[in-house]
Each structure stands twice: as structure tokens, then as C-alpha cells.
Amino acid sequence: MRHLSVLNKYFVPYKWYLLSGVFFVTISNVFAVLSPKIVRDTLNDVYHNIDRYHLLGDTPEAVALRGHVMHLVMMAGLWLLAYALLRGIFMFFMRQTIIVMSRHIEYDQKNEVFDHYQRLSTAFYKNNSTGDMMSRISEDVSRVRMYTGPAIMYLINLVVLIALCLWGMLKESPMLTVYVVAPLPLLAWSIFYVNKIVNRKSETIQAELSGLTSQAQEAYSGIRVIKSFVREQNAINLFSKVSGAYRKSTINLSLTESIYFPAMNFFIGLSMLLTVLIGGWQFMKGNVSLGNIAEFTMYINMLMFPISAIGWTANMIQRAAVSQRRINEFLHAQPDIENAPHALESAITGKIEFRNVSFTYPHTGILALKDFSLTIMPGEKVAVIGKTGSGKSTLVHLLLRMYDVSSGEILIDEVPIKQRELANLRRQISYVPQDVFLFSDTVANNIGMGLMKKDDAKVLEAATMAAVHGDIGQLAEGYDTVTGERGVMLSGGQKQRISLARALIKDPAVLILDESLSAVDTRTEQTIQQNLNVYLREKTALVITHRIFKGWNFDKIIVLEDGQIAEQGNHEDLLKQNGHYAKLYEYQTNIEN
């Protein structure tokens, strides 16, 4: 239950919803417990007048007495109807306050979780699956809402109703009350015992549900690969295996939960039996009236729902506690990358300096960079060439502070990047990643996502510079065409060029291209290079590649091997060294010829 204590902060803004709900619950139950008293008084009046009615025989007094009794019964019926109507009205208000409050809290909590996800570092996403994160923000938050809404509502309702019923019963006959409620503590104990088992099984089920969600999400994301390798049946079998384990656990939980209702029926039935037996004995001794027995019977019937709701409510609370614990695990996770106190916000001119930088990936332990040093002056164009796994992309991750260096430091304009404000730093660096990601939105919105406000002219200019304007014009709805999930409606080259346009529209001080033209044909690539030569005239550019771009006049070319600089210089210098670069150039030239 301690995991649920973090929810207290959510109740504060909606305290009037909660207090109003408590008021409406109390009033609705007051009208509920008035009904047995009406039945008691009416039944006693009828019982006391029966003998007198028979003694009067067929006389006008008997007719008048019968009319009086019928009037009492009719008025009692009207009062019962009025109480039921009033109770229904206040129960409606009860739901409109407490349940509405829970929806507001659900909204706030989902926003908090999503906001926290946005602030967490790249390492967090490497260590946790997308399906698990989705499960916690959807399934787990929904289970918590069942606690902040229905569970609290029924808990307040059962506490108030049980208190009012016990007060009404004790007021009439303390001894009969003791006998009647004696089985209820046994019921409470059995519910508590069963709930311990339910709690343990609920944790297992929630973990299995996260695995099931992850399995489904992975299959949907990789559906083209699955189909191309004809692995549909294998995917079905894997999902069926995970789903089967989840089904087995939920059936097992349902079996445990099914103990609730037989136990409740037994103990409630026992209370009813004691009401009739002990009540009848007390009636014969003259300690209670016939109306009291009917009154107690109604009280017991009233207690059936709140007592039965104890198990259901306790189960919801236990499940909510499990879900909130899972939510707390992520909410308590702190981002590895945070702003330093008094972080600097200033314009970047483009000088970049790596000083003896080494870096090991925390989630794999792979040493990606070893004592790497490099200075890039403002406006310089630098290419970093190397084989896969040589550490090229790691440079970008460190420059954008997706990770912090293991040792050494990186400076921009003579200021360590750890002292720069993160958003300000990333806003002035445009990055076109190797793995292109487009949102399921219009082409225009994908290109213009870096703008503070919509600007169609800038979108058109960026698309033209990225040589994708012509392709967009051929789409059914042009710039208003929805790209589909991850840009599924577009070719690989189109996606890369839209991603490039998205980077160019920001007008950054530093542009980073990471294998960002690998799916583009040679002629289009040449057009883009010509456009970028003009665009990058006064900007710093870092081009990550495994091949040589002949159309670019780089100020520096760095050849990386195993996280270290193997060769460095301009094109002519590296050809003279007759090393890896020269061999790559010769190989590429032969292929092209």
C-alpha cells in the first residue's frame, strides 16, 4: 500500500470533488437506512392492529381501522419510493464527483509519466522495451484509476453504509446485533487471506502482460521483415507461447478470486439464519418486535453489497498497488544527462573540440572511443570515415549529449558541453540519423517539426534543398500526404531526404549527417551535395560515412579504426599516405568506373 501513497498529490487539486463525493455517499446511504425503519414501524402498526380488527368484526370501526392501516401501508410505500428516488439522485452525484475525479487524475498521471519518459536519457530506452513502457502508461495507469475512482467510491460507500446499518441495529437490539454480525469478521479474515494470494499473482500477471505487449509491438514494427522471411507462423507461435502463459496465470487468478462469492454467500446466509433464529427467540421473550426482525433482515440484505464489495475493492486496491509500484520504478528513474546548475544558454559559432575523449557504452560495456582528440573550427567541413563499429556514430551521440563521456571532455566554442543548457545545445545542432524516423503525420509537419510556428515557405525551401520537392509533388496530396507509421508510405530515399529537409529547416550552426544519403541515387546525391555546398558555406558540418563523397571539398577527413584516429588530413594528404583512405578511394573509383 505504501506505493499508493504517491497518489496523494493528485487528490489535492480535486479535493472538492472528493469531499463532495463523500457528502453524496453519506446522504444517499442515510436515505437507504431510513427504509428499514419505515418497514419496521409499518409492520408493527399492522401487527398491533390485527387482533383489534378481528375483535371489531364487521363494524364501521373495523372498516375505519382497515382504512387507517391501508393508509399507513400506502404512505409507507410512497416514503420508500421517495427514499429510493432520492438515494438514486445522490448516487448519481456521487459517481459524477468521484468517478470524474478519477478521470482527471488518470489524465494527470499519464501526462506525468509521458513527460518523465521524454526527460529520460538514451540509456534508459536501451535498457527497457517499448512494449513495457506502453504497458505502464496504459494498462498500469488504468488499473490505478480503478483505485482512485471505483475502489475509493465503494470503499467510502461500504464504510458509511456499514456504520449506519450497525448504528441502526445497535440502537434497536445490541444483543441481536452481536449475533447477526458475528460471522462478518470471519468473512473479513478470509478476504484478507485470499487477497495476499491475489496480490502475488497480480504482480506476475502484470509482468507477463508487459511481455505480451512487447512481443506484439515488436511483431507489428517488424512485420515487413517477418513477411519477407516467411516467418509468420514462427511469430504466431512465439506470441501464442507468451499469450498462453498469460492466459494460464489469469485463469489461475480467476480461480482464486472465485472463492470470494461462495464465502460471502455462506457468511451472509449464516447472518440471515441467525437473524431469524435469534430474532424469533427474542420476539417470543418480548425483547424485540416483529418489525425489528424485518428491519434486521433488510439491514443484512443492505450489507450484502458492501460486504461483497470488500473483496472486489480489496482486489482493485491490491492490483493498483502492483501497478503503481511498476509506474514508480520508471518515475523514480533519473535521467543520466541533466543540466548543470546555471547552465549556459548562448548562440553557437561552431567550434568543436574533443579532448582525450574515451567512452564505454553502459548497457553493453563496449569501448567505442579511446583517447580521441579532434578540433573543428567554425565553418569547417569534416568527414569521419570508418568501418561499422569503429565509433563514428558514437561521436554524434556524445556531441548531442545523448551520453556523457567516460573520460576527457567535449567543448563547443571553448565551453564544455556539460555546462551548456541541453535544449539550447540541441536546438543549434541539426542531426540527420542513419536510422530515419518519420512520424505518422503530413509531409509538411514532418519537415517543419523543428519550427516554433508553421511556415510553408521554409518547408518548401528545405524540401527543395534536400531534392525531395519533386517527389512530394507527385504524392496524392502533396505536402498534406500522411506518411504512415515510420514513413511506411514512402521509399527509403524519400524518407532520408525528408529527414534531411527537417534538419535543414532549423538553420543550425552545426549540421551532422550520419550515413544520411545511403538510400539516395547518385544523381540526386550530387544535386543535394551542390545545394549543401551553398547552404553550409558559413556553417560547421560533420559528415559520418563509410564511403568517400567526391563532390564535397572537406577541410578535414578523419579515418577511425577501433575508436581511434588512424589517419587525418585533407583528400590529397590521405591519398599520399597510401593507407585505408587511399585504398578505399581506389576501390570506390574502380567500382564506379
Coordinates of C-alpha atoms in Angstrom, one line a residue:
M1 CA 0.0 0.0 0.0
R2 CA 2.9 2.4 0.5
H3 CA 3.3 2.5 -3.3
L4 CA -0.1 4.2 -3.5
S5 CA 0.9 7.0 -1.1
V6 CA 2.5 8.9 -4.1
L7 CA -1.0 9.4 -5.4
N8 CA -1.9 11.8 -2.6
K9 CA -0.5 14.7 -4.5
Y10 CA -3.0 14.1 -7.3
F11 CA -6.0 14.3 -5.0
V12 CA -5.1 17.8 -3.8
P13 CA -6.3 19.7 -6.9
Y14 CA -9.6 17.8 -6.9
K15 CA -10.2 17.8 -3.1
W16 CA -13.7 19.3 -3.6
Y17 CA -14.6 16.5 -6.0
L18 CA -13.6 14.0 -3.3
L19 CA -15.3 15.9 -0.4
S20 CA -18.5 16.4 -2.4
G21 CA -18.4 12.7 -3.3
V22 CA -18.1 11.7 0.4
F23 CA -21.1 14.0 1.2
F24 CA -23.2 12.5 -1.6
V25 CA -22.3 9.0 -0.5
T26 CA -23.3 9.7 3.1
I27 CA -26.6 11.3 2.1
S28 CA -27.5 8.5 -0.3
N29 CA -26.9 5.9 2.5
V30 CA -28.9 7.9 5.0
F31 CA -31.9 7.6 2.7
A32 CA -31.1 3.8 2.3
V33 CA -31.1 3.1 6.1
L34 CA -34.3 5.0 6.6
S35 CA -36.2 2.4 4.6
P36 CA -35.9 -0.4 7.2
K37 CA -37.2 1.9 9.9
I38 CA -40.3 2.7 7.7
V39 CA -40.9 -1.1 7.2
R40 CA -40.4 -1.7 10.9
D41 CA -42.9 0.9 12.1
T42 CA -45.4 -0.1 9.4
L43 CA -45.2 -3.8 10.2
N44 CA -45.5 -3.1 13.9
D45 CA -48.6 -0.9 13.3
V46 CA -50.2 -3.6 11.2
Y47 CA -49.3 -6.4 13.6
H48 CA -50.7 -4.4 16.6
N49 CA -54.0 -3.7 14.8
I50 CA -54.7 -7.2 13.6
D51 CA -56.2 -8.5 16.8
R52 CA -58.2 -5.3 17.3
Y53 CA -59.5 -5.6 13.7
H54 CA -60.7 -9.2 14.3
L55 CA -62.4 -8.2 17.6
L56 CA -64.3 -5.4 16.0
G57 CA -65.8 -7.8 13.4
D58 CA -68.0 -6.4 10.7
T59 CA -68.5 -2.9 12.2
P60 CA -67.9 0.7 11.0
E61 CA -65.0 0.9 13.4
A62 CA -63.4 -2.2 11.7
V63 CA -63.8 -0.5 8.3
A64 CA -62.3 2.7 9.6
L65 CA -59.4 0.7 11.1
R66 CA -58.8 -1.1 7.9
G67 CA -58.8 2.2 6.0
H68 CA -56.3 3.6 8.6
V69 CA -54.0 0.6 8.1
M70 CA -54.2 0.7 4.3
H71 CA -53.4 4.4 4.5
L72 CA -50.3 3.6 6.7
V73 CA -49.2 1.0 4.2
M74 CA -49.7 3.3 1.2
M75 CA -47.9 6.1 2.9
A76 CA -45.0 3.8 3.8
G77 CA -44.8 2.7 0.2
L78 CA -44.7 6.3 -1.0
W79 CA -42.0 7.1 1.5
L80 CA -40.0 4.0 0.4
L81 CA -40.3 5.1 -3.2
A82 CA -39.3 8.7 -2.3
Y83 CA -36.3 7.5 -0.4
A84 CA -35.2 5.2 -3.3
L85 CA -35.6 8.1 -5.7
L86 CA -33.6 10.5 -3.5
R87 CA -30.9 7.8 -2.9
G88 CA -30.6 7.3 -6.7
I89 CA -30.2 11.0 -7.3
F90 CA -27.4 11.3 -4.8
M91 CA -25.7 8.2 -6.1
F92 CA -25.7 9.8 -9.5
F93 CA -24.0 12.9 -8.0
M94 CA -21.6 10.5 -6.1
R95 CA -20.4 9.0 -9.4
Q96 CA -20.3 12.4 -11.1
T97 CA -17.8 13.6 -8.5
I98 CA -15.6 10.6 -7.5
I99 CA -15.5 8.9 -11.0
V100 CA -14.9 12.3 -12.7
M101 CA -12.1 13.0 -10.2
S102 CA -10.5 9.7 -11.1
R103 CA -10.6 10.6 -14.8
H104 CA -8.8 13.9 -14.1
I105 CA -6.2 12.0 -12.0
E106 CA -5.7 9.5 -14.8
Y107 CA -5.2 12.3 -17.3
D108 CA -2.6 14.0 -14.9
Q109 CA -0.8 10.8 -14.2
K110 CA -0.5 9.8 -17.9
N111 CA 0.8 13.2 -18.7
E112 CA 3.4 13.0 -15.8
V113 CA 4.6 9.6 -17.0
F114 CA 4.8 10.7 -20.6
D115 CA 6.6 13.9 -19.6
H116 CA 9.1 11.8 -17.5
Y117 CA 9.7 9.5 -20.4
Q118 CA 10.7 12.5 -22.5
R119 CA 13.3 13.6 -20.0
L120 CA 14.9 10.2 -19.5
S121 CA 18.2 9.6 -21.2
T122 CA 19.0 7.4 -24.2
A123 CA 20.5 4.7 -21.9
F124 CA 17.0 4.2 -20.3
Y125 CA 15.5 3.4 -23.7
K126 CA 18.3 1.0 -24.5
N127 CA 17.5 -1.0 -21.3
N128 CA 13.7 -1.0 -21.5
S129 CA 11.4 -2.3 -24.2
T130 CA 8.8 -0.1 -25.9
G131 CA 6.1 -2.5 -25.1
D132 CA 6.9 -2.4 -21.4
M133 CA 6.8 1.4 -21.4
M134 CA 3.5 1.4 -23.2
S135 CA 2.0 -1.1 -20.8
R136 CA 2.9 1.0 -17.8
I137 CA 1.5 4.2 -19.2
S138 CA -1.7 2.5 -20.4
E139 CA -2.6 -0.7 -18.5
D140 CA -1.0 0.2 -15.2
V141 CA -2.3 3.8 -15.2
S142 CA -5.8 2.4 -16.0
R143 CA -5.6 0.0 -13.0
V144 CA -4.5 2.9 -10.8
R145 CA -7.6 4.8 -12.0
M146 CA -9.8 1.9 -10.8
Y147 CA -8.3 2.7 -7.3
T148 CA -8.7 6.5 -7.4
G149 CA -12.3 6.1 -8.7
P150 CA -14.4 3.0 -8.2
A151 CA -12.3 1.5 -5.4
I152 CA -12.4 4.7 -3.3
M153 CA -16.1 5.2 -4.1
Y154 CA -17.1 1.7 -3.0
L155 CA -14.7 1.9 0.0
I156 CA -16.3 5.1 1.3
N157 CA -19.8 3.7 0.5
L158 CA -19.2 0.4 2.4
V159 CA -17.7 2.2 5.4
V160 CA -20.6 4.7 5.6
L161 CA -23.3 2.1 5.0
I162 CA -21.9 -0.5 7.4
A163 CA -21.6 2.3 10.1
L164 CA -25.2 3.4 9.6
C165 CA -26.5 -0.1 9.5
L166 CA -24.6 -1.1 12.7
W167 CA -25.8 2.1 14.4
G168 CA -29.4 1.3 13.4
M169 CA -29.1 -2.3 14.6
L170 CA -27.4 -1.5 17.9
K171 CA -30.0 1.2 18.7
E172 CA -32.7 -1.5 18.4
S173 CA -31.1 -4.6 19.9
P174 CA -27.4 -4.8 20.8
M175 CA -27.6 -8.5 21.6
L176 CA -29.2 -9.4 18.3
T177 CA -26.7 -7.2 16.5
V178 CA -23.8 -9.1 18.1
Y179 CA -25.2 -12.4 16.9
V180 CA -26.0 -11.2 13.4
V181 CA -22.7 -9.6 12.7
A182 CA -20.6 -12.3 14.3
P183 CA -19.9 -14.1 11.0
L184 CA -18.7 -10.9 9.3
P185 CA -15.2 -10.8 10.9
L186 CA -14.6 -14.3 9.6
L187 CA -15.6 -13.1 6.2
A188 CA -13.1 -10.2 6.5
W189 CA -10.3 -12.5 7.5
S190 CA -11.0 -14.9 4.6
I191 CA -11.0 -12.0 2.2
F192 CA -7.7 -10.7 3.7
Y193 CA -6.1 -14.1 3.3
V194 CA -7.3 -14.6 -0.3
N195 CA -6.0 -11.1 -1.2
K196 CA -2.5 -11.9 -0.2
I197 CA -2.5 -14.6 -2.8
V198 CA -4.2 -12.3 -5.3
N199 CA -1.6 -9.7 -4.8
R200 CA 1.3 -12.1 -5.5
K201 CA -0.4 -13.4 -8.6
S202 CA -1.3 -9.9 -9.9
E203 CA 2.4 -9.0 -9.9
T204 CA 3.2 -12.0 -12.1
I205 CA 0.3 -11.2 -14.4
Q206 CA 1.3 -7.6 -14.9
A207 CA 4.9 -8.6 -15.8
E208 CA 3.5 -11.2 -18.3
L209 CA 1.2 -8.6 -19.8
S210 CA 4.2 -6.3 -20.4
G211 CA 6.0 -9.1 -22.2
L212 CA 2.9 -9.8 -24.2
T213 CA 2.7 -6.1 -25.3
S214 CA 6.4 -6.0 -26.1
Q215 CA 6.0 -9.2 -28.2
A216 CA 3.0 -7.7 -30.2
Q217 CA 4.7 -4.3 -30.6
E218 CA 7.9 -5.9 -32.0
A219 CA 5.9 -8.1 -34.4
Y220 CA 3.9 -5.1 -35.7
S221 CA 7.0 -3.0 -36.1
G222 CA 8.9 -5.8 -37.9
I223 CA 6.0 -7.1 -40.0
R224 CA 7.8 -6.5 -43.3
V225 CA 10.8 -8.5 -42.2
I226 CA 8.6 -11.2 -40.9
K227 CA 6.8 -11.5 -44.2
S228 CA 9.9 -11.3 -46.3
F229 CA 11.4 -14.2 -44.5
V230 CA 8.1 -16.1 -44.3
R231 CA 8.2 -16.2 -40.5
E232 CA 4.5 -15.5 -39.9
Q233 CA 3.9 -18.9 -38.3
N234 CA 7.0 -18.5 -36.1
A235 CA 5.8 -15.1 -34.9
I236 CA 2.3 -16.6 -34.2
N237 CA 3.9 -19.5 -32.2
L238 CA 6.0 -17.1 -30.2
F239 CA 3.0 -14.9 -29.4
S240 CA 0.9 -17.9 -28.6
K241 CA 3.5 -19.1 -26.1
V242 CA 3.7 -15.8 -24.3
S243 CA -0.1 -15.4 -24.5
G244 CA -0.6 -18.9 -23.2
A245 CA 1.4 -18.2 -20.1
Y246 CA -0.6 -15.0 -19.6
R247 CA -3.9 -17.0 -20.0
K248 CA -2.8 -19.6 -17.6
S249 CA -1.9 -17.0 -14.9
T250 CA -5.2 -15.1 -15.4
I251 CA -7.2 -18.3 -15.2
N252 CA -5.3 -19.2 -12.0
L253 CA -6.1 -15.8 -10.6
S254 CA -9.8 -16.1 -11.5
L255 CA -9.9 -19.4 -9.7
T256 CA -8.5 -17.8 -6.6
E257 CA -10.9 -14.8 -6.9
S258 CA -13.9 -17.2 -7.3
I259 CA -13.5 -18.1 -3.6
Y260 CA -14.9 -14.7 -2.7
F261 CA -18.5 -15.2 -3.7
P262 CA -19.1 -18.6 -2.2
A263 CA -17.5 -17.4 1.1
M264 CA -19.7 -14.3 1.1
N265 CA -22.9 -16.1 0.3
F266 CA -22.1 -18.6 3.1
F267 CA -21.5 -15.9 5.8
I268 CA -24.3 -13.7 4.7
G269 CA -26.7 -16.7 4.7
L270 CA -25.4 -17.5 8.2
S271 CA -26.2 -14.0 9.3
M272 CA -29.7 -14.2 7.9
L273 CA -30.3 -17.5 9.6
L274 CA -29.1 -16.1 13.0
T275 CA -31.4 -13.1 12.4
V276 CA -34.4 -15.4 12.1
L277 CA -33.4 -17.8 14.9
I278 CA -32.2 -15.3 17.5
G279 CA -34.7 -12.7 16.4
G280 CA -37.6 -15.1 16.8
W281 CA -36.4 -16.2 20.2
Q282 CA -36.1 -12.6 21.3
F283 CA -39.5 -11.8 19.9
M284 CA -41.1 -14.6 21.9
K285 CA -39.4 -13.2 25.0
G286 CA -40.8 -9.7 24.2
N287 CA -37.3 -8.1 23.7
V288 CA -37.8 -7.2 20.1
S289 CA -40.8 -6.6 17.9
L290 CA -41.8 -8.4 14.7
G291 CA -40.9 -5.2 12.8
N292 CA -37.4 -5.4 14.3
I293 CA -36.8 -8.8 12.7
A294 CA -37.9 -7.5 9.3
E295 CA -35.7 -4.4 9.9
F296 CA -32.7 -6.5 10.7
T297 CA -33.3 -8.7 7.7
M298 CA -33.3 -5.6 5.5
Y299 CA -30.1 -4.4 7.1
I300 CA -28.4 -7.7 6.4
N301 CA -29.6 -7.5 2.8
M302 CA -28.2 -4.0 2.6
L303 CA -24.9 -5.2 4.0
M304 CA -24.6 -7.9 1.3
F305 CA -23.4 -5.5 -1.4
P306 CA -20.8 -3.6 0.7
I307 CA -19.5 -6.8 2.3
S308 CA -19.3 -8.4 -1.2
A309 CA -17.6 -5.2 -2.4
I310 CA -14.9 -5.6 0.2
G311 CA -13.3 -8.4 -1.8
W312 CA -13.7 -6.7 -5.1
T313 CA -12.4 -3.4 -3.7
A314 CA -9.5 -5.0 -1.9
N315 CA -8.6 -6.8 -5.1
M316 CA -8.7 -3.5 -7.1
I317 CA -6.5 -1.8 -4.4
Q318 CA -4.0 -4.7 -4.5
R319 CA -3.8 -4.6 -8.3
A320 CA -3.5 -0.8 -8.2
A321 CA -0.6 -1.1 -5.7
V322 CA 1.2 -3.5 -8.0
S323 CA 0.6 -1.2 -11.0
Q324 CA 1.7 1.9 -9.1
R325 CA 4.9 0.1 -8.0
R326 CA 5.7 -0.6 -11.6
I327 CA 4.9 3.1 -12.5
N328 CA 7.1 4.3 -9.6
E329 CA 10.0 2.2 -10.9
F330 CA 10.1 4.4 -14.0
L331 CA 9.1 7.6 -12.3
H332 CA 12.0 7.2 -9.8
A333 CA 14.4 6.6 -12.7
Q334 CA 16.5 9.7 -13.1
P335 CA 18.0 10.9 -16.4
D336 CA 21.7 10.3 -16.7
I337 CA 22.0 13.5 -18.7
E338 CA 20.9 16.7 -16.9
N339 CA 21.5 20.4 -17.0
A340 CA 24.3 21.7 -14.7
P341 CA 23.3 24.4 -12.3
H342 CA 23.3 27.8 -14.1
A343 CA 23.7 26.1 -17.5
L344 CA 24.8 28.4 -20.2
E345 CA 22.3 29.4 -23.0
S346 CA 24.1 31.2 -25.8
A347 CA 24.5 31.1 -29.6
I348 CA 27.0 28.7 -31.1
T349 CA 29.5 29.8 -33.7
G350 CA 30.6 26.2 -34.5
K351 CA 34.0 25.5 -32.9
I352 CA 34.0 21.9 -31.7
E353 CA 36.8 20.3 -29.7
F354 CA 37.2 16.7 -28.5
R355 CA 39.9 16.4 -25.8
N356 CA 41.2 12.9 -25.0
V357 CA 37.7 11.5 -25.1
S358 CA 37.1 7.9 -24.2
F359 CA 33.6 6.3 -24.0
T360 CA 32.2 2.9 -23.0
Y361 CA 28.6 2.1 -23.6
P362 CA 27.0 1.5 -20.2
H363 CA 24.5 -1.1 -21.4
T364 CA 27.0 -3.3 -23.3
G365 CA 30.4 -2.4 -21.8
I366 CA 31.8 -1.9 -25.4
L367 CA 34.7 0.6 -25.5
A368 CA 33.7 2.8 -28.5
L369 CA 36.2 5.6 -28.3
K370 CA 39.8 5.6 -27.0
D371 CA 41.6 8.9 -26.2
F372 CA 40.0 10.6 -29.2
S373 CA 41.1 14.2 -29.8
L374 CA 39.9 16.5 -32.6
T375 CA 39.4 20.2 -33.2
I376 CA 36.9 21.5 -35.7
M377 CA 37.0 25.2 -36.4
P378 CA 33.8 27.3 -37.1
G379 CA 32.7 26.8 -40.7
E380 CA 34.8 23.7 -41.4
K381 CA 33.5 20.6 -43.2
V382 CA 34.8 17.4 -41.6
A383 CA 34.2 13.8 -42.8
V384 CA 34.6 10.9 -40.4
I385 CA 35.2 7.6 -42.3
G386 CA 35.4 4.2 -40.9
K387 CA 34.1 0.6 -40.8
T388 CA 31.0 -0.4 -39.0
G389 CA 31.6 -0.3 -35.2
S390 CA 34.6 2.0 -35.5
G391 CA 32.9 4.6 -33.3
K392 CA 31.7 7.1 -35.9
S393 CA 28.1 7.4 -34.6
T394 CA 29.3 7.5 -31.0
L395 CA 30.9 10.9 -31.8
V396 CA 27.5 12.2 -32.7
H397 CA 25.8 10.8 -29.6
L398 CA 28.4 12.4 -27.4
L399 CA 28.3 15.7 -29.2
L400 CA 24.5 15.8 -28.7
R401 CA 24.9 14.7 -25.1
M402 CA 22.8 11.5 -25.6
Y403 CA 25.6 10.1 -23.4
D404 CA 28.3 11.7 -21.3
V405 CA 31.9 10.9 -22.0
S406 CA 33.6 8.3 -19.8
S407 CA 36.8 10.4 -19.7
G408 CA 38.1 13.6 -21.3
E409 CA 35.7 16.4 -22.4
I410 CA 34.0 18.0 -25.3
L411 CA 33.9 21.7 -25.8
I412 CA 31.8 23.9 -28.1
D413 CA 33.1 27.5 -28.5
E414 CA 35.6 26.8 -25.7
V415 CA 32.7 25.9 -23.3
P416 CA 32.4 22.3 -22.0
I417 CA 29.1 20.9 -23.3
K418 CA 28.2 19.8 -19.8
Q419 CA 27.9 23.4 -18.9
R420 CA 25.6 24.2 -21.8
E421 CA 21.8 24.1 -21.4
L422 CA 20.7 20.9 -23.1
A423 CA 17.7 22.2 -25.1
N424 CA 19.8 25.2 -26.3
L425 CA 22.6 22.9 -27.4
R426 CA 20.4 20.5 -29.3
R427 CA 18.4 23.3 -30.9
Q428 CA 21.5 24.7 -32.6
I429 CA 22.7 21.3 -33.9
S430 CA 20.8 19.5 -36.6
Y431 CA 21.3 15.8 -36.8
V432 CA 20.2 13.5 -39.7
P433 CA 20.5 10.0 -38.3
Q434 CA 21.3 6.8 -40.2
D435 CA 18.0 5.2 -38.9
V436 CA 15.4 7.6 -40.3
F437 CA 12.2 8.1 -38.3
L438 CA 9.2 9.9 -39.6
F439 CA 6.0 10.5 -37.6
S440 CA 2.6 9.3 -38.9
D441 CA 1.8 12.9 -39.9
T442 CA 1.8 15.0 -43.0
V443 CA 5.0 15.5 -45.0
A444 CA 4.8 19.2 -44.2
N445 CA 4.6 18.7 -40.5
N446 CA 7.4 16.1 -40.6
I447 CA 9.7 18.6 -42.3
G448 CA 8.6 21.6 -40.2
M449 CA 8.7 19.9 -36.7
G450 CA 11.8 21.9 -35.8
L451 CA 10.0 25.3 -36.3
M452 CA 8.4 27.2 -33.5
K453 CA 5.4 28.1 -35.8
K454 CA 4.2 26.8 -39.1
D455 CA 6.0 28.3 -42.2
D456 CA 5.1 26.8 -45.6
A457 CA 7.7 28.9 -47.4
K458 CA 10.5 27.5 -45.2
V459 CA 9.1 23.9 -45.6
L460 CA 9.2 24.4 -49.4
E461 CA 12.7 25.8 -49.3
A462 CA 14.1 23.0 -47.2
A463 CA 12.4 20.3 -49.3
T464 CA 13.9 21.9 -52.5
M465 CA 17.4 22.0 -50.9
A466 CA 17.0 18.3 -49.9
A467 CA 15.9 17.5 -53.5
V468 CA 12.6 16.0 -52.4
H469 CA 10.2 18.7 -53.5
G470 CA 9.6 17.0 -56.9
D471 CA 8.9 13.7 -55.2
I472 CA 6.4 15.3 -52.8
G473 CA 4.6 17.0 -55.7
Q474 CA 3.9 13.5 -57.2
L475 CA 2.2 12.3 -54.0
A476 CA -1.6 12.2 -54.0
E477 CA -2.0 15.1 -51.6
G478 CA 1.4 16.7 -51.9
Y479 CA 2.8 18.2 -48.7
D480 CA -0.5 17.2 -47.0
T481 CA 0.1 13.5 -47.6
V482 CA 0.2 11.4 -44.4
T483 CA 3.4 9.4 -44.4
G484 CA 2.1 6.5 -42.3
E485 CA 3.8 4.9 -39.3
R486 CA 7.6 5.4 -39.6
G487 CA 7.0 6.8 -43.1
V488 CA 5.8 3.5 -44.5
M489 CA 4.1 5.2 -47.5
L490 CA 7.5 6.5 -48.7
S491 CA 10.6 4.9 -50.3
G492 CA 13.9 4.7 -48.3
G493 CA 15.4 7.6 -50.4
Q494 CA 12.3 9.8 -49.9
K495 CA 12.4 9.2 -46.2
Q496 CA 16.1 10.1 -46.0
R497 CA 15.6 13.3 -47.9
I498 CA 12.6 14.4 -45.8
S499 CA 14.7 13.7 -42.7
L500 CA 17.4 15.9 -44.3
A501 CA 14.9 18.7 -45.0
R502 CA 13.7 18.5 -41.4
A503 CA 17.3 19.2 -40.3
L504 CA 18.0 22.0 -42.7
I505 CA 14.9 23.9 -41.9
K506 CA 16.2 24.7 -38.4
D507 CA 19.1 26.7 -39.9
P508 CA 21.5 25.3 -37.4
A509 CA 25.1 26.4 -36.5
V510 CA 26.2 22.7 -36.8
L511 CA 24.9 20.1 -39.2
I512 CA 25.6 16.4 -38.7
L513 CA 24.9 13.8 -41.4
D514 CA 25.2 10.2 -40.3
E515 CA 25.1 7.9 -43.3
S516 CA 22.0 10.0 -44.3
L517 CA 22.2 9.6 -48.1
S518 CA 22.8 5.8 -48.3
A519 CA 19.4 5.2 -50.0
V520 CA 19.7 8.1 -52.5
D521 CA 20.7 7.5 -56.1
T522 CA 23.9 9.1 -57.5
R523 CA 22.3 11.9 -59.5
T524 CA 20.1 13.0 -56.6
E525 CA 23.0 12.8 -54.2
Q526 CA 25.0 15.1 -56.5
T527 CA 22.2 17.6 -56.5
I528 CA 22.0 17.5 -52.7
Q529 CA 25.8 18.0 -52.4
Q530 CA 25.6 21.0 -54.7
N531 CA 22.8 22.5 -52.6
L532 CA 24.6 21.8 -49.4
N533 CA 27.9 23.4 -50.6
V534 CA 26.0 26.7 -50.8
Y535 CA 23.9 26.1 -47.6
L536 CA 26.9 25.1 -45.5
R537 CA 29.2 28.0 -46.6
E538 CA 29.3 29.5 -43.1
K539 CA 28.2 26.5 -41.0
T540 CA 30.2 23.7 -39.4
A541 CA 29.4 20.3 -40.9
L542 CA 30.3 16.8 -39.7
V543 CA 29.6 14.0 -42.2
I544 CA 29.7 10.4 -40.9
T545 CA 30.2 7.9 -43.6
H546 CA 31.7 4.6 -44.6
R547 CA 32.4 5.8 -48.2
I548 CA 34.0 8.8 -49.9
F549 CA 32.0 11.7 -51.2
K550 CA 33.9 13.1 -54.2
G551 CA 31.6 16.1 -54.7
W552 CA 32.4 17.6 -51.3
N553 CA 35.5 19.6 -50.5
F554 CA 36.2 18.6 -46.9
D555 CA 38.6 20.6 -44.8
K556 CA 39.5 17.5 -42.8
I557 CA 38.9 13.8 -43.2
I558 CA 39.3 11.6 -40.2
V559 CA 39.7 7.8 -40.6
L560 CA 38.5 5.9 -37.5
E561 CA 39.6 2.4 -36.5
D562 CA 38.6 0.8 -33.3
G563 CA 37.6 4.1 -31.7
Q564 CA 41.0 5.8 -32.5
I565 CA 42.2 8.2 -35.3
A566 CA 44.1 6.1 -37.8
E567 CA 44.5 8.8 -40.4
Q568 CA 43.9 12.5 -40.6
G569 CA 44.2 15.2 -43.2
N570 CA 42.6 16.5 -46.4
H571 CA 41.9 14.4 -49.5
E572 CA 45.3 14.9 -51.1
D573 CA 47.2 14.3 -47.8
L574 CA 45.4 11.0 -47.2
L575 CA 46.0 9.8 -50.8
K576 CA 49.7 10.3 -50.3
Q577 CA 49.7 8.3 -47.0
N578 CA 48.5 5.3 -49.0
G579 CA 46.6 4.0 -46.1
H580 CA 43.0 2.9 -45.6
Y581 CA 41.6 6.0 -47.2
A582 CA 43.7 5.7 -50.3
K583 CA 42.7 2.0 -50.7
L584 CA 39.0 2.9 -50.1
Y585 CA 39.3 5.6 -52.7
E586 CA 40.9 3.3 -55.3
Y587 CA 38.3 0.6 -54.6
Q588 CA 35.4 3.0 -54.9
T589 CA 36.8 4.6 -58.1
N590 CA 37.2 1.1 -59.7
I591 CA 33.6 0.2 -58.8
E592 CA 32.3 3.5 -60.3
N593 CA 34.3 3.0 -63.5

